[in-house]
Short mmCIF file of C-alpha atoms in Angstrom, two decimals:
data_model
loop_
_atom_site.label_atom_id
_atom_site.label_comp_id
_atom_site.label_asym_id
_atom_site.label_seq_id
_atom_site.Cartn_x
_atom_site.Cartn_y
_atom_site.Cartn_z
CA MET A 17 158.75 74.83 270.45
CA THR A 18 157.26 74.05 267.05
CA GLN A 19 153.71 74.95 266.15
CA LEU A 20 151.21 72.13 265.74
CA ASP A 21 149.91 71.84 262.19
CA VAL A 22 146.20 72.41 262.72
CA ARG A 23 144.02 72.18 259.61
CA PRO A 24 140.27 72.86 259.50
CA ALA A 25 138.06 69.78 259.19
CA ALA A 26 136.17 69.39 255.93
CA GLU A 27 132.85 70.31 257.52
CA ASP A 28 134.18 73.06 259.77
CA THR A 29 135.85 76.44 259.65
CA ALA A 30 139.38 77.69 260.19
CA ARG A 31 140.14 78.23 263.86
CA ASP A 32 142.33 80.52 265.88
CA VAL A 33 144.63 77.92 267.44
CA THR A 34 147.99 79.24 266.27
CA ASP A 35 149.32 79.18 269.83
CA VAL A 36 148.81 75.41 270.15
CA ARG A 37 152.23 73.74 270.24
CA GLY A 38 153.41 70.37 269.03
CA LYS A 39 155.02 68.22 271.70
CA GLY A 40 157.16 65.85 269.63
CA LEU A 41 155.00 62.80 270.37
CA GLY A 42 154.93 59.85 267.97
CA LYS A 43 152.33 60.79 265.34
CA GLY A 44 150.11 58.17 263.73
CA SER A 45 150.96 55.40 266.19
CA VAL A 46 147.34 54.73 267.22
CA GLY A 47 144.28 54.05 265.05
CA LEU A 48 140.55 54.08 265.80
CA VAL A 49 140.42 50.58 267.33
CA GLY A 50 143.58 51.11 269.36
CA SER A 51 142.27 54.40 270.70
CA ALA A 52 138.94 52.84 271.71
CA VAL A 53 140.77 49.95 273.40
CA ILE A 54 142.82 52.43 275.44
CA GLY A 55 139.62 54.14 276.58
CA ILE A 56 137.98 50.86 277.60
CA SER A 57 141.12 49.66 279.34
CA THR A 58 141.51 52.82 281.39
CA VAL A 59 137.97 52.46 282.72
CA ALA A 60 138.73 48.84 283.77
CA PRO A 61 135.19 47.43 283.31
CA VAL A 62 135.70 44.10 285.12
CA TYR A 63 137.32 45.78 288.13
CA CYS A 64 134.57 48.45 288.23
CA LEU A 65 131.87 45.79 288.09
CA THR A 66 133.28 43.62 290.87
CA SER A 67 133.76 46.60 293.17
CA THR A 68 130.50 48.49 292.50
CA LEU A 69 127.79 46.00 291.48
CA GLY A 70 127.10 45.14 295.10
CA SER A 71 127.34 48.70 296.40
CA THR A 72 124.99 49.99 293.72
CA ALA A 73 122.48 47.21 294.37
CA GLY A 74 122.67 48.03 298.06
CA GLU A 75 121.73 51.65 297.33
CA VAL A 76 119.03 51.28 294.65
CA GLY A 77 118.03 47.60 294.70
CA VAL A 78 116.69 46.18 291.44
CA GLN A 79 116.92 49.63 289.80
CA MET A 80 120.67 49.07 289.39
CA PRO A 81 120.45 48.82 285.54
CA ALA A 82 118.49 52.08 285.46
CA VAL A 83 121.17 53.81 287.51
CA PHE A 84 123.85 52.48 285.15
CA LEU A 85 121.96 54.20 282.32
CA ALA A 86 121.51 57.37 284.38
CA GLY A 87 125.26 57.54 285.03
CA PHE A 88 125.90 57.00 281.34
CA LEU A 89 123.86 60.07 280.35
CA PRO A 90 126.09 62.85 281.77
CA MET A 91 129.19 61.02 280.58
CA LEU A 92 127.77 60.78 277.06
CA LEU A 93 126.93 64.49 277.09
CA VAL A 94 130.44 65.33 278.26
CA ALA A 95 131.86 63.00 275.60
CA PHE A 96 130.19 65.19 272.96
CA ALA A 97 131.99 68.18 274.46
CA TYR A 98 135.34 66.38 274.29
CA ARG A 99 134.69 65.37 270.69
CA GLU A 100 133.88 68.92 269.56
CA LEU A 101 136.77 70.51 271.44
CA ASN A 102 139.17 67.90 270.06
CA LYS A 103 138.09 68.73 266.51
CA ALA A 104 138.91 72.37 267.10
CA VAL A 105 142.02 71.97 269.27
CA PRO A 106 143.57 68.47 269.02
CA ASP A 107 146.01 68.91 271.89
CA CYS A 108 147.13 66.20 274.34
CA GLY A 109 146.52 68.61 277.22
CA THR A 110 142.77 68.07 276.63
CA SER A 111 140.84 69.50 279.61
CA PHE A 112 143.73 71.74 280.67
CA THR A 113 144.29 73.22 277.23
CA TRP A 114 140.60 73.61 276.38
CA THR A 115 139.60 75.29 279.64
CA VAL A 116 142.54 77.68 279.33
CA LYS A 117 141.34 78.70 275.87
CA ALA A 118 137.76 79.05 277.11
CA PHE A 119 138.14 80.56 280.59
CA GLY A 120 141.76 81.66 280.92
CA PRO A 121 144.94 80.33 282.56
CA ARG A 122 143.88 80.05 286.21
CA ILE A 123 140.71 78.04 285.73
CA GLY A 124 142.52 75.96 283.12
CA TRP A 125 145.40 75.28 285.50
CA MET A 126 143.04 74.12 288.25
CA CYS A 127 141.22 71.89 285.77
CA GLY A 128 144.54 70.30 284.85
CA TRP A 129 145.35 69.90 288.55
CA GLY A 130 142.04 68.12 289.13
CA LEU A 131 142.77 65.67 286.33
CA VAL A 132 146.32 64.96 287.53
CA ILE A 133 145.33 64.44 291.18
CA ALA A 134 142.34 62.25 290.26
CA THR A 135 144.58 60.11 288.09
CA ILE A 136 147.26 59.68 290.75
CA ILE A 137 144.59 58.56 293.23
CA VAL A 138 143.18 56.09 290.71
CA LEU A 139 146.64 54.76 289.85
CA SER A 140 147.38 54.05 293.49
CA ASN A 141 144.02 52.34 293.95
CA LEU A 142 144.47 50.22 290.83
CA ALA A 143 147.94 49.19 291.94
CA GLY A 144 146.57 48.10 295.30
CA VAL A 145 143.72 46.13 293.71
CA ALA A 146 146.06 44.46 291.22
CA THR A 147 148.34 43.48 294.10
CA SER A 148 145.52 41.96 296.13
CA TYR A 149 144.21 39.98 293.17
CA PHE A 150 147.72 38.82 292.28
CA TRP A 151 148.05 37.08 295.64
CA LEU A 152 144.41 35.97 295.66
CA LEU A 153 144.86 34.36 292.24
CA ALA A 154 148.14 32.77 293.34
CA GLY A 155 146.31 31.27 296.29
CA GLU A 156 143.51 29.96 294.07
CA ILE A 157 145.91 28.37 291.58
CA THR A 158 148.12 26.74 294.22
CA GLY A 159 145.25 25.92 296.56
CA SER A 160 147.30 27.44 299.38
CA PRO A 161 145.56 29.86 301.77
CA SER A 162 148.96 30.83 303.16
CA ILE A 163 150.02 32.20 299.77
CA ALA A 164 146.79 34.18 299.41
CA ALA A 165 147.36 35.50 302.94
CA LEU A 166 150.65 37.10 301.86
CA ASP A 167 148.58 40.06 300.74
CA ASP A 168 147.85 40.75 304.40
CA ASN A 169 151.57 41.19 305.04
CA LYS A 170 152.00 44.95 304.66
CA LEU A 171 155.62 44.81 303.51
CA VAL A 172 154.91 42.09 300.92
CA HIS A 173 151.85 43.98 299.73
CA ILE A 174 153.74 47.26 299.30
CA ALA A 175 156.70 45.57 297.59
CA THR A 176 154.39 43.81 295.12
CA CYS A 177 152.46 47.02 294.51
CA LEU A 178 155.62 49.00 293.76
CA THR A 179 156.78 46.28 291.38
CA LEU A 180 153.51 46.45 289.43
CA VAL A 181 153.72 50.25 289.28
CA ALA A 182 157.31 50.02 287.99
CA VAL A 183 156.31 47.53 285.26
CA ALA A 184 153.35 49.68 284.19
CA THR A 185 155.55 52.77 284.12
CA ALA A 186 158.16 51.00 281.98
CA ILE A 187 155.57 49.86 279.44
CA SER A 188 154.09 53.36 279.17
CA TYR A 189 157.59 54.82 278.91
CA ARG A 190 158.33 52.71 275.85
CA GLY A 191 155.55 54.27 273.83
CA MET A 192 152.12 53.74 272.34
CA THR A 193 153.14 50.72 270.26
CA ALA A 194 154.06 48.73 273.37
CA THR A 195 150.98 50.02 275.16
CA LYS A 196 148.66 49.06 272.31
CA GLY A 197 149.89 45.47 272.03
CA VAL A 198 149.49 44.78 275.74
CA GLN A 199 146.04 46.38 275.81
CA TYR A 200 144.58 44.37 272.92
CA ALA A 201 145.29 41.18 274.85
CA LEU A 202 144.14 42.38 278.27
CA VAL A 203 140.96 44.11 277.08
CA GLY A 204 140.07 41.17 274.85
CA LEU A 205 140.44 38.83 277.83
CA GLN A 206 138.23 41.03 280.01
CA LEU A 207 135.38 41.25 277.51
CA LEU A 208 135.57 37.54 276.69
CA VAL A 209 135.37 36.48 280.34
CA LEU A 210 132.51 38.93 280.95
CA ALA A 211 130.62 37.42 278.00
CA VAL A 212 131.12 33.91 279.44
CA PHE A 213 129.98 35.09 282.87
CA VAL A 214 126.84 36.71 281.44
CA ALA A 215 125.96 33.59 279.43
CA MET A 216 126.44 31.28 282.42
CA ALA A 217 124.59 33.61 284.79
CA LEU A 218 121.61 33.69 282.43
CA GLN A 219 121.73 29.88 282.21
CA LYS A 220 121.73 29.63 286.03
CA ALA A 221 118.84 32.10 286.18
CA SER A 222 116.85 30.10 283.63
CA ALA A 223 117.43 26.91 285.62
CA GLY A 224 116.52 28.59 288.90
CA SER A 225 119.80 27.48 290.43
CA PHE A 226 119.72 30.02 293.27
CA ASP A 227 116.83 30.78 295.61
CA THR A 228 117.57 34.52 295.51
CA GLY A 229 117.31 34.77 291.70
CA LEU A 230 114.76 37.08 290.05
CA ASP A 231 112.74 37.14 286.85
CA PHE A 232 113.65 39.97 284.48
CA SER A 233 111.41 43.03 284.59
CA TRP A 234 111.44 46.15 282.44
CA GLN A 235 110.75 48.05 285.65
CA TRP A 236 114.45 47.57 286.43
CA MET A 237 115.16 50.18 283.75
CA ASN A 238 113.03 52.88 285.42
CA PRO A 239 115.18 55.33 287.43
CA PHE A 240 112.08 56.99 288.91
CA ALA A 241 111.30 53.79 290.80
CA VAL A 242 114.28 54.32 293.14
CA GLU A 243 112.89 54.73 296.66
CA SER A 244 114.56 58.04 297.56
CA MET A 245 116.59 60.86 296.04
CA ALA A 246 119.39 60.16 298.51
CA ALA A 247 119.60 56.55 297.34
CA PHE A 248 119.48 57.61 293.70
CA THR A 249 122.26 60.18 294.18
CA ALA A 250 124.46 57.65 295.96
CA GLY A 251 123.90 55.11 293.20
CA LEU A 252 124.51 57.75 290.54
CA SER A 253 127.86 58.69 292.10
CA LEU A 254 128.95 55.05 291.94
CA SER A 255 127.74 54.79 288.35
CA ILE A 256 129.64 57.90 287.26
CA PHE A 257 132.82 56.48 288.79
CA MET A 258 132.31 53.33 286.68
CA TYR A 259 132.63 55.34 283.47
CA TRP A 260 135.61 57.45 284.49
CA GLY A 261 138.66 57.13 282.24
CA TRP A 262 137.17 57.00 278.74
CA ASP A 263 138.81 60.39 278.04
CA ALA A 264 142.19 58.65 277.81
CA CYS A 265 141.26 58.28 274.12
CA LEU A 266 141.54 62.05 273.77
CA ALA A 267 144.87 62.31 275.61
CA THR A 268 146.49 60.38 272.73
CA ASN A 269 145.08 62.72 270.08
CA GLU A 270 148.49 63.96 268.93
CA GLU A 271 149.57 60.32 268.45
CA THR A 272 146.39 59.16 266.71
CA THR A 273 145.81 58.96 262.97
CA GLY A 274 143.24 61.60 262.08
CA SER A 275 143.81 63.48 265.34
CA ALA A 276 140.86 65.84 264.84
CA LYS A 277 138.21 63.12 264.48
CA THR A 278 139.47 59.68 265.50
CA PRO A 279 139.83 60.24 269.28
CA GLY A 280 136.29 61.61 269.55
CA ARG A 281 134.86 58.67 267.66
CA ALA A 282 136.92 56.25 269.75
CA SER A 283 135.57 57.75 272.98
CA LEU A 284 131.98 57.24 271.82
CA ILE A 285 132.75 53.63 270.82
CA ALA A 286 134.31 53.02 274.23
CA MET A 287 131.27 54.48 275.98
CA VAL A 288 128.87 52.25 274.03
CA VAL A 289 130.94 49.12 274.79
CA LEU A 290 131.06 50.05 278.47
CA VAL A 291 127.36 50.73 278.95
CA GLY A 292 126.53 47.54 277.04
CA SER A 293 128.89 45.50 279.22
CA TYR A 294 127.56 47.03 282.44
CA LEU A 295 123.90 46.52 281.54
CA ALA A 296 124.41 42.93 280.36
CA THR A 297 126.44 41.95 283.43
CA GLY A 298 124.20 43.76 285.90
CA ILE A 299 120.99 42.29 284.51
CA ALA A 300 122.41 38.76 284.23
CA ALA A 301 123.83 38.84 287.78
CA GLN A 302 120.59 40.22 289.19
CA MET A 303 118.56 37.54 287.43
CA ALA A 304 120.88 34.82 288.71
CA VAL A 305 121.32 35.81 292.38
CA GLY A 306 119.08 38.83 292.97
CA SER A 307 119.94 42.17 294.55
CA GLY A 308 119.14 41.34 298.15
CA ASP A 309 121.46 41.29 301.13
CA GLN A 310 121.21 37.58 301.95
CA GLY A 311 123.18 34.63 300.59
CA LEU A 312 124.62 35.31 297.15
CA GLY A 313 122.50 38.46 296.76
CA LEU A 314 124.50 41.30 295.24
CA ALA A 315 123.91 43.62 298.21
CA ASN A 316 125.16 41.17 300.82
CA PRO A 317 127.51 43.38 302.90
CA ASP A 318 129.95 40.49 303.34
CA THR A 319 130.58 40.23 299.59
CA SER A 320 129.33 43.49 298.03
CA ASP A 321 132.79 45.06 297.81
CA ASN A 322 134.05 42.18 295.64
CA VAL A 323 131.08 40.54 293.94
CA PHE A 324 132.98 38.40 291.44
CA ALA A 325 135.03 36.74 294.19
CA ALA A 326 131.75 35.49 295.64
CA LEU A 327 130.05 34.57 292.36
CA ALA A 328 132.96 33.07 290.41
CA GLY A 329 132.61 29.54 291.75
CA PRO A 330 128.79 29.33 292.09
CA VAL A 331 128.09 30.78 288.63
CA MET A 332 131.03 29.57 286.54
CA GLY A 333 132.23 26.51 288.46
CA PRO A 334 135.67 25.91 290.03
CA ALA A 335 137.60 25.64 286.76
CA LEU A 336 136.12 28.55 284.82
CA GLY A 337 135.71 30.58 288.00
CA VAL A 338 139.46 31.09 288.13
CA LEU A 339 139.14 32.95 284.83
CA LEU A 340 137.08 35.60 286.59
CA PHE A 341 139.91 36.18 289.08
CA VAL A 342 142.30 36.41 286.11
CA ALA A 343 139.97 38.91 284.41
CA VAL A 344 139.83 41.18 287.47
CA LEU A 345 143.63 41.10 287.76
CA ALA A 346 143.96 41.78 284.02
CA SER A 347 141.46 44.62 284.29
CA ALA A 348 143.28 46.35 287.14
CA ALA A 349 146.71 45.76 285.55
CA ALA A 350 145.58 47.01 282.12
CA SER A 351 144.01 50.12 283.60
CA LEU A 352 147.07 50.73 285.75
CA GLN A 353 149.17 50.83 282.60
CA THR A 354 146.88 53.00 280.42
CA THR A 355 145.99 55.43 283.18
CA PHE A 356 149.54 56.74 282.91
CA ILE A 357 148.62 58.09 279.48
CA PRO A 358 146.36 61.03 280.45
CA VAL A 359 148.36 62.14 283.48
CA ALA A 360 151.71 62.07 281.67
CA ARG A 361 150.36 63.92 278.65
CA THR A 362 148.55 66.51 280.74
CA VAL A 363 151.77 67.21 282.66
CA LEU A 364 153.63 67.34 279.32
CA ALA A 365 151.18 69.89 277.94
CA MET A 366 151.20 72.01 281.10
CA SER A 367 154.99 72.06 281.01
CA THR A 368 155.06 72.85 277.29
CA TYR A 369 152.83 75.87 277.87
CA GLU A 370 155.00 76.98 280.84
CA ALA A 371 152.35 76.13 283.45
CA LEU A 372 154.75 73.63 285.08
CA PRO A 373 158.57 73.40 285.21
CA PRO A 374 160.11 72.98 281.73
CA ALA A 375 161.81 69.67 282.63
CA TYR A 376 158.54 67.80 282.13
CA ALA A 377 158.21 69.05 278.55
CA LYS A 378 160.92 66.65 277.37
CA VAL A 379 159.92 63.80 275.02
CA HIS A 380 162.05 60.66 274.74
CA PRO A 381 163.94 60.88 271.41
CA LYS A 382 163.46 57.17 270.59
CA PHE A 383 160.09 56.23 272.09
CA LYS A 384 158.43 59.61 271.43
CA THR A 385 156.76 59.57 274.85
CA PRO A 386 156.70 62.10 277.72
CA GLY A 387 159.34 60.05 279.51
CA ARG A 388 160.06 62.30 282.46
CA ALA A 389 156.37 63.03 283.07
CA THR A 390 155.60 59.28 282.94
CA VAL A 391 158.34 58.48 285.46
CA MET A 392 157.12 61.33 287.68
CA ALA A 393 153.61 59.87 287.63
CA GLY A 394 154.97 56.43 288.54
CA VAL A 395 157.06 57.77 291.42
CA ALA A 396 154.16 59.89 292.71
CA THR A 397 151.83 56.89 292.56
CA GLY A 398 154.22 54.59 294.40
CA ALA A 399 155.04 57.18 297.04
CA PHE A 400 151.40 58.14 297.57
CA TYR A 401 150.24 54.54 298.00
CA THR A 402 153.13 53.60 300.27
CA VAL A 403 152.67 56.58 302.59
CA MET A 404 148.88 56.21 302.75
CA THR A 405 149.14 52.47 303.44
CA LEU A 406 151.69 52.95 306.22
CA VAL A 407 149.86 55.89 307.80
CA SER A 408 146.33 54.45 307.86
CA GLU A 409 144.08 52.22 305.82
CA ASN A 410 141.25 54.63 306.69
CA VAL A 411 143.10 57.56 305.11
CA LEU A 412 143.72 55.54 301.95
CA THR A 413 140.04 54.56 301.77
CA ASP A 414 138.86 58.13 302.31
CA THR A 415 141.22 59.41 299.61
CA ILE A 416 139.60 57.02 297.15
CA PHE A 417 136.15 58.23 298.24
CA ALA A 418 137.29 61.81 297.53
CA LEU A 419 138.07 60.80 293.96
CA GLY A 420 134.49 61.43 292.81
CA LEU A 421 134.86 65.09 293.70
CA MET A 422 137.89 65.47 291.40
CA ILE A 423 136.21 63.61 288.54
CA CYS A 424 133.09 65.79 288.59
CA PHE A 425 135.27 68.90 289.00
CA TYR A 426 137.31 68.61 285.84
CA TYR A 427 134.67 66.90 283.69
CA SER A 428 132.11 69.62 284.41
CA LEU A 429 134.64 72.39 283.77
CA THR A 430 135.49 70.82 280.41
CA ALA A 431 131.81 70.58 279.46
CA PHE A 432 131.22 74.24 280.36
CA ALA A 433 134.38 75.18 278.43
CA CYS A 434 132.92 73.61 275.29
CA ALA A 435 129.70 75.64 275.44
CA TRP A 436 131.60 78.86 276.13
CA TYR A 437 134.39 78.29 273.60
CA PHE A 438 131.91 77.69 270.78
CA ARG A 439 129.43 80.37 271.85
CA ALA A 440 129.89 82.28 268.60
CA GLU A 441 128.95 79.21 266.56
CA LEU A 442 125.80 78.06 268.35
CA ARG A 443 123.44 79.86 265.97
CA ARG A 444 125.14 78.52 262.88
CA SER A 445 123.16 75.27 262.71
CA ALA A 446 120.98 72.98 264.82
CA ARG A 447 123.90 70.53 265.05
CA ASP A 448 126.22 73.19 266.46
CA LEU A 449 123.55 74.36 268.90
CA PHE A 450 123.04 70.91 270.41
CA PHE A 451 126.45 69.22 270.15
CA LYS A 452 128.54 72.29 271.02
CA GLY A 453 126.11 74.02 273.35
CA VAL A 454 123.05 72.28 274.76
CA PHE A 455 124.44 68.78 275.32
CA PRO A 456 127.77 69.86 276.91
CA LEU A 457 126.01 72.47 279.06
CA LEU A 458 123.49 69.91 280.31
CA GLY A 459 126.27 67.39 281.03
CA GLY A 460 128.23 70.04 282.92
CA ILE A 461 125.20 71.02 285.01
CA LEU A 462 124.48 67.38 285.93
CA LEU A 463 128.06 66.73 287.01
CA ALA A 464 128.27 70.06 288.86
CA ALA A 465 125.13 69.04 290.76
CA VAL A 466 126.75 65.73 291.72
CA PHE A 467 129.88 67.68 292.76
CA LEU A 468 127.88 69.90 295.11
CA LYS A 469 125.83 67.01 296.48
CA THR A 470 129.04 65.08 297.12
CA LEU A 471 130.49 68.06 298.99
CA VAL A 472 127.46 68.12 301.27
CA ASP A 473 127.56 64.36 301.84
CA MET A 474 131.30 64.41 302.54
CA TRP A 475 130.79 66.77 305.47
CA ASP A 476 129.12 63.93 307.35
CA PRO A 477 131.73 61.93 309.32
CA ALA A 478 129.83 58.74 308.41
CA TYR A 479 130.83 59.20 304.77
CA GLY A 480 133.70 56.90 303.80
CA SER A 481 135.60 55.21 306.62
CA GLY A 482 133.86 57.22 309.34
CA SER A 483 137.04 59.09 310.33
CA THR A 484 136.82 62.76 311.36
CA VAL A 485 139.02 65.83 311.57
CA LEU A 486 137.75 68.33 314.14
CA GLY A 487 134.27 66.89 313.79
CA VAL A 488 134.26 67.10 309.97
CA GLY A 489 134.29 64.01 307.77
CA SER A 490 137.85 63.17 306.69
CA VAL A 491 136.68 62.58 303.11
CA PHE A 492 135.57 66.23 302.96
CA VAL A 493 138.88 67.38 304.43
CA ILE A 494 140.86 65.33 301.91
CA GLY A 495 138.74 66.28 298.88
CA VAL A 496 138.60 70.00 299.59
CA GLY A 497 142.16 69.93 300.91
CA LEU A 498 143.49 68.61 297.60
CA LEU A 499 141.74 71.44 295.72
CA VAL A 500 143.09 74.02 298.17
CA LEU A 501 146.56 72.48 297.79
CA GLY A 502 146.16 72.97 294.05
CA LEU A 503 145.45 76.66 294.58
CA GLY A 504 148.62 76.95 296.65
CA VAL A 505 150.75 75.20 294.05
CA MET A 506 149.22 77.40 291.35
CA LEU A 507 150.17 80.58 293.23
CA VAL A 508 153.75 79.37 293.59
CA THR A 509 153.86 78.42 289.91
CA GLU A 510 152.47 81.81 288.92
CA ARG A 511 155.43 83.56 290.54
CA ARG A 512 157.85 81.33 288.63
CA SER A 513 156.02 81.29 285.28
CA PRO A 514 154.21 84.64 285.00
CA ALA A 515 153.94 84.57 281.19
CA PHE A 516 151.47 81.68 281.17
CA PHE A 517 149.27 83.28 283.83
CA ARG A 518 149.31 86.59 281.96
CA GLY A 519 147.77 84.75 279.00
CA GLU A 520 150.82 85.26 276.79
CA VAL A 521 151.55 81.58 276.05
CA LEU A 522 148.20 79.88 275.59
CA THR A 523 145.57 82.48 274.85
CA LYS A 524 141.95 82.69 275.87
CA SER A 525 140.02 82.67 272.60
CA THR A 526 136.96 81.66 270.61
CA PRO A 527 136.88 80.02 267.17
CA ALA A 528 137.59 82.46 264.38
CA LEU A 529 134.85 82.05 261.77
CA VAL A 530 136.59 82.62 258.47
CA VAL A 531 135.04 80.66 255.63
CA GLU A 532 132.42 77.98 255.20
CA ASP A 533 133.41 74.91 253.18
#
């Protein structure tokens, strides 16, 4: 393997990252805007909004905008950690590589496992959502309920889902240039339709078109007005899920111009766009139809799992309402395609550093992508979704509920890794103290708290689908079971690749302070 050319940033010091390896990816194929677009696309803002607006309103009522802000805070703090670590070690393995260098190979391997498993779960969920909206949109366009009902045919649904996964895999396989072009169009469509929805919802609110509408109040922005801590925690978990995926910006760091700085800046831009979109849409929808559980109210249990399907016609009219269905499909499809980026590059990095079989370290000679790792992710996604769908819809639902555990697991580990990796620099300046120490540590503590609270909640059989295993909630069994499975796979890998686990390939280290510029 060749060594990655790592140069100190103008404002920073030389660093001990000589063991960081280049992967052969296509350098300079993504700029600042392209990187930010990838981050936004992976989050899938329109899909997240339609699936969580109602659930969040049901938990916290009119405090929904406040909870969106509360969920943004730990993600912003963790984003600072990603930015600082990327400056020091711009490696596409991101969380895996950084936690190895901070805490050693075993914790780093488990962090990488958490990211890979979380991403596979998300990919399967996105593929399923894109499939459902494909047939729903086809039914809307043709005016044929029988076509929309094809989604209820399990074989048709699975076949369509596998086709979408194959297309997304092929686009990702062909490289960042193909990915970038598709994403500009799909993300632009999402944000444009959201802007139209917000404008029309505000117009309906001003005209008092719906009896359940509400007048805006600044009290909506007060998180302390939530009725109970349990409700706040539940709403916060949903909010955190809505921001997951922005770190895809960092996974392309070895393919981004200005790899030390651009991905970090792109992630912050993506976060700002996301929180702005969520607040604007949440406030406008709440003003138009309210957050109650009657009629068009956001918390109506009959429509809360797919808010835009219920509001498209009443808010935007029959003609423009179809655009909202298109936007949800575009959102899920775009995220399906970009979500391959972090999982494939994490697997590539783990293989490059001998933490996984060497076959996945191969980069396509023409497209400069982790071809084999991308195909593996596509096959794993298709197989996972097919098996879960055939076995039980409850199992599939509970697996998605367990996703929050994985997200908090690897995000919090990465945040703690930042504070520990830079521990020798924290007294150098106030900026280093806060951006490399205080902010990441606080973000890690917040997400670790959500992780522990989620573990407790998952024990209850009522959590998720209500299924149980020996009296324990199946969501708990799945979430903890996936982490335990990771430990088992790690032990097997350690016997086959002892050098990595002895710390001989990617070393545990701290920045080497050499000279000040």
